[in-house]
Amino acid sequence: MAIIDTPFNTTAKIPCLLAQGVRTVIRYYNFNNSMSFPDKCLQLAEAQALAARGIATAVVFQQRQDQVGDFSAPQGVAAGRRASRHAQDAISQPSDSAIYFSVDFDATRQQIASHVVPYFEGVKRAFAEENGGVPAYRVGAYGSGLVCGALKKRGLIEF
């Protein structure tokens, strides 16, 4: 099974992806699209087109998140709310599926403990609050082995 990760809308490329054996596309919930990546945020039409052709979609929430200052408990709550609402309201992402949150820098153990862990605690809190105490989505991390291992050990991510 081939998997690709892309900041570009894949709708027009679906026949090519299938011909190359791609069965999963990783896309983004990104609301600060740049001139370089104007289609980075997954939209409903693309999600439906991929699903209709049997291509699975994984999603990564990423709003920069490439420096320690992008991580705190309040930022995690805001990210969790925004991701959950986009997944439910705009994409109709299946419940019990995962949303990955990007940690796109080489965080040290101290930065993980002081910033990244509170951010993911905030994400989990927001997921629960958005859905009456029972999160609709599972939490994953898109980051280094050190980051993912620390978050998994603390029970803050499943993936």
Short mmCIF file of C-alpha atoms in Angstrom, two decimals:
data_model
loop_
_atom_site.label_atom_id
_atom_site.label_comp_id
_atom_site.label_asym_id
_atom_site.label_seq_id
_atom_site.Cartn_x
_atom_site.Cartn_y
_atom_site.Cartn_z
CA MET A 1 0.00 0.00 0.00
CA ALA A 2 1.42 3.35 -1.00
CA ILE A 3 0.75 6.46 1.06
CA ILE A 4 1.48 10.06 0.12
CA ASP A 5 1.52 13.26 2.16
CA THR A 6 0.72 16.40 0.20
CA PRO A 7 -0.25 20.04 0.73
CA PHE A 8 -1.92 20.06 -2.71
CA ASN A 9 -5.49 19.26 -3.72
CA THR A 10 -5.40 15.75 -5.19
CA THR A 11 -8.79 15.65 -6.92
CA ALA A 12 -7.46 15.99 -10.47
CA LYS A 13 -4.66 13.52 -9.73
CA ILE A 14 -6.79 10.64 -8.43
CA PRO A 15 -6.45 8.47 -11.57
CA CYS A 16 -2.66 8.90 -11.46
CA LEU A 17 -2.55 8.14 -7.72
CA LEU A 18 -4.54 4.94 -8.26
CA ALA A 19 -2.31 3.92 -11.17
CA GLN A 20 0.71 4.33 -8.89
CA GLY A 21 -0.85 2.19 -6.15
CA VAL A 22 -1.61 5.02 -3.74
CA ARG A 23 -4.35 3.94 -1.36
CA THR A 24 -4.01 6.57 1.38
CA VAL A 25 -3.54 10.32 1.09
CA ILE A 26 -2.44 12.40 4.06
CA ARG A 27 -3.92 15.91 3.85
CA TYR A 28 -4.16 18.87 6.19
CA TYR A 29 -6.56 20.89 8.26
CA ASN A 30 -4.66 24.16 7.76
CA PHE A 31 -6.46 27.48 7.89
CA ASN A 32 -3.53 29.78 7.16
CA ASN A 33 -2.85 28.70 3.60
CA SER A 34 0.06 30.48 2.01
CA MET A 35 0.73 31.61 -1.54
CA SER A 36 2.89 28.47 -1.85
CA PHE A 37 0.14 26.14 -0.66
CA PRO A 38 -3.25 27.73 -1.39
CA ASP A 39 -5.03 24.35 -1.30
CA LYS A 40 -3.35 22.91 1.79
CA CYS A 41 -6.61 22.64 3.78
CA LEU A 42 -8.65 19.57 2.89
CA GLN A 43 -12.14 20.49 1.71
CA LEU A 44 -15.28 18.38 1.43
CA ALA A 45 -15.27 17.96 -2.37
CA GLU A 46 -11.75 16.50 -2.32
CA ALA A 47 -12.50 14.25 0.65
CA GLN A 48 -15.60 12.93 -1.14
CA ALA A 49 -13.73 12.41 -4.42
CA LEU A 50 -11.00 10.41 -2.68
CA ALA A 51 -13.51 8.30 -0.77
CA ALA A 52 -15.56 7.64 -3.90
CA ARG A 53 -12.48 6.13 -5.55
CA GLY A 54 -11.57 4.03 -2.50
CA ILE A 55 -8.64 6.13 -1.32
CA ALA A 56 -8.41 6.55 2.44
CA THR A 57 -7.62 9.96 3.90
CA ALA A 58 -5.62 10.77 7.00
CA VAL A 59 -5.56 14.33 8.31
CA VAL A 60 -2.97 16.44 10.11
CA PHE A 61 -3.94 19.65 11.88
CA GLN A 62 -1.11 22.13 11.27
CA GLN A 63 -1.11 25.85 11.95
CA ARG A 64 2.63 26.47 11.64
CA GLN A 65 3.53 24.49 14.81
CA ASP A 66 7.22 24.59 13.96
CA GLN A 67 8.55 26.28 17.11
CA VAL A 68 8.07 25.90 20.84
CA GLY A 69 6.07 29.14 21.08
CA ASP A 70 3.30 27.50 19.04
CA PHE A 71 2.51 25.14 21.93
CA SER A 72 0.61 25.79 25.16
CA ALA A 73 -2.54 24.47 26.81
CA PRO A 74 -4.74 27.34 25.48
CA GLN A 75 -3.32 26.85 21.97
CA GLY A 76 -4.11 23.13 22.24
CA VAL A 77 -7.69 23.84 23.28
CA ALA A 78 -8.12 26.23 20.35
CA ALA A 79 -6.57 23.74 17.93
CA GLY A 80 -8.71 20.89 19.22
CA ARG A 81 -11.89 22.91 18.85
CA ARG A 82 -11.02 24.12 15.37
CA ALA A 83 -9.98 20.66 14.15
CA SER A 84 -13.04 18.95 15.65
CA ARG A 85 -15.45 21.49 14.19
CA HIS A 86 -13.87 21.37 10.72
CA ALA A 87 -13.85 17.56 10.78
CA GLN A 88 -17.53 17.39 11.79
CA ASP A 89 -19.05 20.40 10.06
CA ALA A 90 -17.03 20.83 6.86
CA ILE A 91 -15.70 17.36 6.05
CA SER A 92 -18.09 14.94 7.81
CA GLN A 93 -15.03 13.00 8.93
CA PRO A 94 -16.17 9.69 10.39
CA SER A 95 -16.30 9.67 14.17
CA ASP A 96 -13.76 7.47 15.92
CA SER A 97 -11.22 8.27 13.18
CA ALA A 98 -8.04 10.17 14.02
CA ILE A 99 -6.83 13.71 13.65
CA TYR A 100 -3.07 14.07 13.92
CA PHE A 101 -1.56 17.27 15.31
CA SER A 102 1.78 18.43 13.98
CA VAL A 103 4.86 19.02 16.10
CA ASP A 104 7.09 20.12 13.25
CA PHE A 105 10.35 20.85 15.07
CA ASP A 106 12.90 18.86 17.05
CA ALA A 107 11.55 19.48 20.54
CA THR A 108 13.80 18.72 23.50
CA ARG A 109 12.57 16.70 26.46
CA GLN A 110 12.15 19.93 28.44
CA GLN A 111 10.15 21.59 25.63
CA ILE A 112 7.97 18.51 25.35
CA ALA A 113 7.23 18.57 29.08
CA SER A 114 6.71 22.34 29.34
CA HIS A 115 4.89 23.09 26.07
CA VAL A 116 3.96 20.10 23.90
CA VAL A 117 2.36 18.01 26.67
CA PRO A 118 0.10 20.89 27.82
CA TYR A 119 -0.85 21.52 24.16
CA PHE A 120 -2.00 17.90 23.72
CA GLU A 121 -3.79 17.99 27.08
CA GLY A 122 -5.65 21.00 25.66
CA VAL A 123 -6.47 19.15 22.44
CA LYS A 124 -7.92 16.24 24.39
CA ARG A 125 -9.91 18.59 26.61
CA ALA A 126 -11.35 20.40 23.59
CA PHE A 127 -12.27 17.13 21.87
CA ALA A 128 -14.20 16.06 24.96
CA GLU A 129 -15.87 19.45 25.42
CA GLU A 130 -16.92 19.62 21.77
CA ASN A 131 -18.79 16.34 22.07
CA GLY A 132 -20.42 16.28 25.48
CA GLY A 133 -17.55 14.57 27.26
CA VAL A 134 -17.12 11.77 24.72
CA PRO A 135 -14.55 12.72 22.06
CA ALA A 136 -15.71 12.05 18.50
CA TYR A 137 -12.13 11.75 17.23
CA ARG A 138 -8.97 10.02 18.29
CA VAL A 139 -5.75 11.98 18.72
CA GLY A 140 -2.50 11.34 16.89
CA ALA A 141 0.79 13.21 16.64
CA TYR A 142 2.83 13.97 13.55
CA GLY A 143 6.34 14.53 14.88
CA SER A 144 9.63 13.02 15.95
CA GLY A 145 10.00 9.69 17.70
CA LEU A 146 10.91 11.50 20.92
CA VAL A 147 7.76 13.64 20.79
CA CYS A 148 5.44 10.79 19.82
CA GLY A 149 6.95 8.44 22.40
CA ALA A 150 6.55 10.96 25.22
CA LEU A 151 2.95 11.74 24.26
CA LYS A 152 2.04 8.07 23.86
CA LYS A 153 3.60 7.22 27.24
CA ARG A 154 1.43 9.89 28.89
CA GLY A 155 -1.72 8.58 27.17
CA LEU A 156 -2.22 11.81 25.21
CA ILE A 157 -2.19 10.20 21.75
CA GLU A 158 -3.21 6.89 20.27
CA PHE A 159 -1.36 7.25 17.01
#
